[in-house]
Amino acid sequence: EIAVCNLGSVNLLNHMVRTADGWDLDHAKLQRTIRTAMRMLDTVIDINYYAVAKARNSNLKHRPVGLGIMGFQDCLHLLNTPYASEPAMAFADRSMEAVCYYAYWASTELAEERGRYASYKGSLWDRGILPQDSLKLLRDERGGYVETDESSTMDWDALRARIREHGMRNSNCVAIAP
């Protein structure tokens, strides 16, 4: 197979809102933007020109997309937060958790509407293993050495239930933006 991944970026700064306590992510707006972006990226898979048949076949089989972010440093500037500080890392964790959650959720909506990707059966998604769960697999493989914050703020149980019911439209949903 030839790997293909359709990429996009969400400008995080455009999803900040002033609150009584300062600035924070506008989750409703971020969810709407990501839902639209995932729909657009999934549609690109079908209408794209493929110069090589193997690329077309693998893209249609796995339907990978990579939604990332831009404007992270701009958000830290708005928050008056130094880049390498604990509050910056906490914002990174919260914002990327939200991006991933909304992207995965949007893929389940697309699966409900358009069907699961062809190679879904037997995939990690199908087996109930989400990307954050792969940290446990890595920890087990390394004999316990993986230091990471595994706390969460989103309702992952609801998303897991939705994936069990509808599956996923896309084998990959997020990526580090180019």
Phi, psi and omega in degrees: 000158174247126182287135175224138175215128180270125189249150175206163180228141174257129178281103184299325181300325179288359181242021176263144181224143177283132177241179177298333182263003182130233181243148177204171177289138172271094186297322180297315179293318179299318179296318178297315180298315182293322177300315179294316181297317179295320178298316180295315180296321178295322179293324179303324180304320183282329186257358182294153171269128178245120181285340183233130182300322180298323178294315179299313182299314182290325179293318178290329181288317186255336178051048181283138171229159180226098178265125179236193180234161167221166178084012181299312180298324177297323177295317179297322177298314178300321180279356184055047185240123177299143187303317186263022183268164176300316178299327177293318178294322178295320177295320178300314180299311182296315184291318181287328174299316180296316179300313180297312181302311182292326178292315179296318180299316179298323178294326177291325177295318178293323178295320178297321183277316190248349182104160179286158175292151190301325183264020182298316185302126181086353180291169175302319178303312182298327180273006177080018181257109178272163182309319180293336177289338181293343175297322177295318178299317178295317180299316179298319181294325182269005179074030174104352185264093169209112180261114178201153176278117182253016178290159180217160180236351183260165181274079184291332178296319178296319179293317178301318179296320180294320177295318178301322183282314189251342185078196181235146176275332188234133179292325175234145183237328185234158179202161171287124185295142179289000000 
